[in-house]
Amino acid sequence: MARPPAWLVYPLAMIVLALAALELREHAGAPPAPPPLSAPEGAALAQGAPFDLLSIVRVQRGFGGAMGTAFSVADNGVWLSAGEVADDCAHPALLLGAGQGVEAKARPGPRDQLTVLTTAGGGAPALPLATETPPTGSPGFVAAFPHGRPGELALRLLGAETLYLPARGAHPLPVLAWAEIGRTDGLGGALVGIAGAPALDSAGRVVGVVLGESPRRGRIYTTTPQAMAQALAAAGVRPAAGAAGQPITTDNYGLAADDLRRTLRVAPMVCATK
């Protein structure tokens, strides 16, 4: 019996392997998008936030400037975000709801990779920070405000890489690379607004801060735990001791992220107009 020519066998084999890979590709169930706050609910959230009323500012819905995500690292009003979020913003603020925000003072961290923010008169309960990089293959979860609306991602850690961010200068940055395996249902396109969001492990500890994404490759890049520690140390800040996280899985990451946002532990950062 004649053997089929090699030029026919190899392409067929590649097609079979590609189909098998697509069939086995990991995908975490996409949680439904949380309902937006109603006007009365948003107003109540803003009025009940634990901040000095003198620091509350009006924020236009268009934000009029830089936009990203920040998260609490100390109960007395200390937050972390990505360095690019505060670029060219004279009046950074954390959005509380109903067009109101709280003023924040920004201090760039080493290499401008991260920004440490402080708010007057209080803050939100702190998220616990991991001190070690998780093993390759570990799950991760992001709670953020893509496109200015609540949204979340499920990730799988690929490992450490070196990244060059044009906006942050020519020097290389050690980062963690993650594969995206799930996101909020209906959330598509580039994830504008996730910079500065916390990447959480399955114990609810922050293992990195989101720096950017590679949409075509399905990759998310975050800082390392060491970079977070260095940024806080440079700002003279000690993260909250004994901060508690909550277990997160691919089954509950939508609910967990929504809880972090509604308690203001994760908040959108905007450029306020004064």
PDB file of N, CA, C and O in Angstrom, residues 194-229:
ATOM      1  N   ILE A 194      -7.377  48.861  33.542  1.00  0.00           N
ATOM      2  CA  ILE A 194      -6.983  47.856  34.533  1.00  0.00           C
ATOM      3  C   ILE A 194      -5.599  48.122  35.108  1.00  0.00           C
ATOM      4  O   ILE A 194      -5.208  47.473  36.080  1.00  0.00           O
ATOM      5  N   ALA A 195      -4.838  49.061  34.518  1.00  0.00           N
ATOM      6  CA  ALA A 195      -3.528  49.380  35.071  1.00  0.00           C
ATOM      7  C   ALA A 195      -3.676  49.832  36.515  1.00  0.00           C
ATOM      8  O   ALA A 195      -4.523  50.667  36.835  1.00  0.00           O
ATOM      9  N   GLY A 196      -2.870  49.281  37.398  1.00  0.00           N
ATOM     10  CA  GLY A 196      -2.938  49.607  38.818  1.00  0.00           C
ATOM     11  C   GLY A 196      -3.773  48.654  39.632  1.00  0.00           C
ATOM     12  O   GLY A 196      -3.770  48.724  40.868  1.00  0.00           O
ATOM     13  N   ALA A 197      -4.497  47.764  38.979  1.00  0.00           N
ATOM     14  CA  ALA A 197      -5.361  46.825  39.708  1.00  0.00           C
ATOM     15  C   ALA A 197      -4.536  45.753  40.411  1.00  0.00           C
ATOM     16  O   ALA A 197      -3.438  45.404  39.968  1.00  0.00           O
ATOM     17  N   PRO A 198      -5.042  45.200  41.513  1.00  0.00           N
ATOM     18  CA  PRO A 198      -4.319  44.128  42.194  1.00  0.00           C
ATOM     19  C   PRO A 198      -4.529  42.783  41.502  1.00  0.00           C
ATOM     20  O   PRO A 198      -5.638  42.463  41.066  1.00  0.00           O
ATOM     21  N   ALA A 199      -3.450  42.015  41.401  1.00  0.00           N
ATOM     22  CA  ALA A 199      -3.546  40.611  40.985  1.00  0.00           C
ATOM     23  C   ALA A 199      -3.478  39.783  42.268  1.00  0.00           C
ATOM     24  O   ALA A 199      -2.497  39.867  43.017  1.00  0.00           O
ATOM     25  N   LEU A 200      -4.508  39.015  42.525  1.00  0.00           N
ATOM     26  CA  LEU A 200      -4.659  38.302  43.791  1.00  0.00           C
ATOM     27  C   LEU A 200      -4.425  36.814  43.609  1.00  0.00           C
ATOM     28  O   LEU A 200      -4.774  36.239  42.560  1.00  0.00           O
ATOM     29  N   ASP A 201      -3.868  36.172  44.639  1.00  0.00           N
ATOM     30  CA  ASP A 201      -3.729  34.723  44.606  1.00  0.00           C
ATOM     31  C   ASP A 201      -4.991  34.077  45.174  1.00  0.00           C
ATOM     32  O   ASP A 201      -5.967  34.760  45.513  1.00  0.00           O
ATOM     33  N   SER A 202      -4.996  32.763  45.290  1.00  0.00           N
ATOM     34  CA  SER A 202      -6.200  32.055  45.729  1.00  0.00           C
ATOM     35  C   SER A 202      -6.531  32.309  47.194  1.00  0.00           C
ATOM     36  O   SER A 202      -7.632  31.993  47.641  1.00  0.00           O
ATOM     37  N   ALA A 203      -5.581  32.897  47.950  1.00  0.00           N
ATOM     38  CA  ALA A 203      -5.851  33.255  49.340  1.00  0.00           C
ATOM     39  C   ALA A 203      -6.287  34.709  49.485  1.00  0.00           C
ATOM     40  O   ALA A 203      -6.477  35.188  50.606  1.00  0.00           O
ATOM     41  N   GLY A 204      -6.423  35.417  48.376  1.00  0.00           N
ATOM     42  CA  GLY A 204      -6.844  36.811  48.430  1.00  0.00           C
ATOM     43  C   GLY A 204      -5.725  37.782  48.724  1.00  0.00           C
ATOM     44  O   GLY A 204      -5.975  38.944  49.046  1.00  0.00           O
ATOM     45  N   ARG A 205      -4.460  37.341  48.583  1.00  0.00           N
ATOM     46  CA  ARG A 205      -3.311  38.228  48.795  1.00  0.00           C
ATOM     47  C   ARG A 205      -2.867  38.832  47.471  1.00  0.00           C
ATOM     48  O   ARG A 205      -2.905  38.174  46.434  1.00  0.00           O
ATOM     49  N   VAL A 206      -2.415  40.083  47.506  1.00  0.00           N
ATOM     50  CA  VAL A 206      -1.951  40.752  46.297  1.00  0.00           C
ATOM     51  C   VAL A 206      -0.539  40.258  45.973  1.00  0.00           C
ATOM     52  O   VAL A 206       0.378  40.393  46.785  1.00  0.00           O
ATOM     53  N   VAL A 207      -0.361  39.686  44.790  1.00  0.00           N
ATOM     54  CA  VAL A 207       0.952  39.199  44.369  1.00  0.00           C
ATOM     55  C   VAL A 207       1.600  40.117  43.345  1.00  0.00           C
ATOM     56  O   VAL A 207       2.763  39.933  42.982  1.00  0.00           O
ATOM     57  N   GLY A 208       0.860  41.108  42.872  1.00  0.00           N
ATOM     58  CA  GLY A 208       1.424  42.047  41.912  1.00  0.00           C
ATOM     59  C   GLY A 208       0.411  43.102  41.532  1.00  0.00           C
ATOM     60  O   GLY A 208      -0.783  42.990  41.825  1.00  0.00           O
ATOM     61  N   VAL A 209       0.897  44.158  40.891  1.00  0.00           N
ATOM     62  CA  VAL A 209       0.063  45.254  40.410  1.00  0.00           C
ATOM     63  C   VAL A 209       0.071  45.205  38.890  1.00  0.00           C
ATOM     64  O   VAL A 209       1.136  45.114  38.268  1.00  0.00           O
ATOM     65  N   VAL A 210      -1.098  45.264  38.283  1.00  0.00           N
ATOM     66  CA  VAL A 210      -1.187  45.183  36.830  1.00  0.00           C
ATOM     67  C   VAL A 210      -0.515  46.394  36.182  1.00  0.00           C
ATOM     68  O   VAL A 210      -0.815  47.542  36.515  1.00  0.00           O
ATOM     69  N   LEU A 211       0.413  46.111  35.243  1.00  0.00           N
ATOM     70  CA  LEU A 211       1.102  47.169  34.511  1.00  0.00           C
ATOM     71  C   LEU A 211       0.546  47.339  33.104  1.00  0.00           C
ATOM     72  O   LEU A 211       0.536  48.442  32.561  1.00  0.00           O
ATOM     73  N   GLY A 212       0.126  46.248  32.488  1.00  0.00           N
ATOM     74  CA  GLY A 212      -0.374  46.335  31.123  1.00  0.00           C
ATOM     75  C   GLY A 212      -0.762  44.968  30.611  1.00  0.00           C
ATOM     76  O   GLY A 212      -0.751  43.975  31.331  1.00  0.00           O
ATOM     77  N   GLU A 213      -1.096  44.933  29.335  1.00  0.00           N
ATOM     78  CA  GLU A 213      -1.555  43.696  28.720  1.00  0.00           C
ATOM     79  C   GLU A 213      -1.009  43.574  27.304  1.00  0.00           C
ATOM     80  O   GLU A 213      -0.547  44.554  26.701  1.00  0.00           O
ATOM     81  N   SER A 214      -1.063  42.371  26.787  1.00  0.00           N
ATOM     82  CA  SER A 214      -0.775  42.099  25.382  1.00  0.00           C
ATOM     83  C   SER A 214      -2.005  41.385  24.832  1.00  0.00           C
ATOM     84  O   SER A 214      -2.114  40.154  24.919  1.00  0.00           O
ATOM     85  N   PRO A 215      -2.987  42.136  24.292  1.00  0.00           N
ATOM     86  CA  PRO A 215      -4.254  41.535  23.895  1.00  0.00           C
ATOM     87  C   PRO A 215      -4.111  40.411  22.880  1.00  0.00           C
ATOM     88  O   PRO A 215      -4.814  39.400  22.957  1.00  0.00           O
ATOM     89  N   ARG A 216      -3.216  40.555  21.924  1.00  0.00           N
ATOM     90  CA  ARG A 216      -3.078  39.546  20.875  1.00  0.00           C
ATOM     91  C   ARG A 216      -2.551  38.226  21.424  1.00  0.00           C
ATOM     92  O   ARG A 216      -2.846  37.160  20.888  1.00  0.00           O
ATOM     93  N   ARG A 217      -1.755  38.308  22.486  1.00  0.00           N
ATOM     94  CA  ARG A 217      -1.202  37.089  23.084  1.00  0.00           C
ATOM     95  C   ARG A 217      -2.015  36.599  24.273  1.00  0.00           C
ATOM     96  O   ARG A 217      -1.754  35.522  24.791  1.00  0.00           O
ATOM     97  N   GLY A 218      -3.006  37.386  24.711  1.00  0.00           N
ATOM     98  CA  GLY A 218      -3.785  37.004  25.876  1.00  0.00           C
ATOM     99  C   GLY A 218      -2.956  37.028  27.146  1.00  0.00           C
ATOM    100  O   GLY A 218      -3.128  36.175  28.027  1.00  0.00           O
ATOM    101  N   ARG A 219      -2.057  38.004  27.257  1.00  0.00           N
ATOM    102  CA  ARG A 219      -1.148  38.089  28.396  1.00  0.00           C
ATOM    103  C   ARG A 219      -1.448  39.325  29.230  1.00  0.00           C
ATOM    104  O   ARG A 219      -1.796  40.388  28.709  1.00  0.00           O
ATOM    105  N   ILE A 220      -1.287  39.178  30.547  1.00  0.00           N
ATOM    106  CA  ILE A 220      -1.356  40.288  31.492  1.00  0.00           C
ATOM    107  C   ILE A 220      -0.014  40.348  32.216  1.00  0.00           C
ATOM    108  O   ILE A 220       0.531  39.310  32.615  1.00  0.00           O
ATOM    109  N   TYR A 221       0.513  41.556  32.386  1.00  0.00           N
ATOM    110  CA  TYR A 221       1.804  41.725  33.055  1.00  0.00           C
ATOM    111  C   TYR A 221       1.615  42.484  34.362  1.00  0.00           C
ATOM    112  O   TYR A 221       0.931  43.513  34.402  1.00  0.00           O
ATOM    113  N   THR A 222       2.218  41.969  35.418  1.00  0.00           N
ATOM    114  CA  THR A 222       2.146  42.615  36.732  1.00  0.00           C
ATOM    115  C   THR A 222       3.543  42.786  37.304  1.00  0.00           C
ATOM    116  O   THR A 222       4.505  42.174  36.839  1.00  0.00           O
ATOM    117  N   THR A 223       3.625  43.605  38.338  1.00  0.00           N
ATOM    118  CA  THR A 223       4.879  43.701  39.088  1.00  0.00           C
ATOM    119  C   THR A 223       5.101  42.417  39.871  1.00  0.00           C
ATOM    120  O   THR A 223       4.227  41.550  39.955  1.00  0.00           O
ATOM    121  N   THR A 224       6.255  42.323  40.467  1.00  0.00           N
ATOM    122  CA  THR A 224       6.556  41.246  41.407  1.00  0.00           C
ATOM    123  C   THR A 224       6.164  41.698  42.814  1.00  0.00           C
ATOM    124  O   THR A 224       5.984  42.897  43.064  1.00  0.00           O
ATOM    125  N   PRO A 225       6.049  40.772  43.770  1.00  0.00           N
ATOM    126  CA  PRO A 225       5.809  41.183  45.159  1.00  0.00           C
ATOM    127  C   PRO A 225       6.930  42.077  45.687  1.00  0.00           C
ATOM    128  O   PRO A 225       6.673  43.001  46.472  1.00  0.00           O
ATOM    129  N   GLN A 226       8.146  41.832  45.246  1.00  0.00           N
ATOM    130  CA  GLN A 226       9.282  42.633  45.717  1.00  0.00           C
ATOM    131  C   GLN A 226       9.159  44.091  45.270  1.00  0.00           C
ATOM    132  O   GLN A 226       9.526  45.010  46.008  1.00  0.00           O
ATOM    133  N   ALA A 227       8.630  44.320  44.073  1.00  0.00           N
ATOM    134  CA  ALA A 227       8.470  45.692  43.591  1.00  0.00           C
ATOM    135  C   ALA A 227       7.464  46.458  44.449  1.00  0.00           C
ATOM    136  O   ALA A 227       7.631  47.649  44.718  1.00  0.00           O
ATOM    137  N   MET A 228       6.404  45.786  44.902  1.00  0.00           N
ATOM    138  CA  MET A 228       5.441  46.442  45.789  1.00  0.00           C
ATOM    139  C   MET A 228       6.106  46.832  47.099  1.00  0.00           C
ATOM    140  O   MET A 228       5.927  47.954  47.593  1.00  0.00           O
ATOM    141  N   ALA A 229       6.881  45.914  47.660  1.00  0.00           N
ATOM    142  CA  ALA A 229       7.563  46.186  48.931  1.00  0.00           C
ATOM    143  C   ALA A 229       8.538  47.346  48.786  1.00  0.00           C
ATOM    144  O   ALA A 229       8.638  48.214  49.668  1.00  0.00           O
TER     145      ALA A 229
END
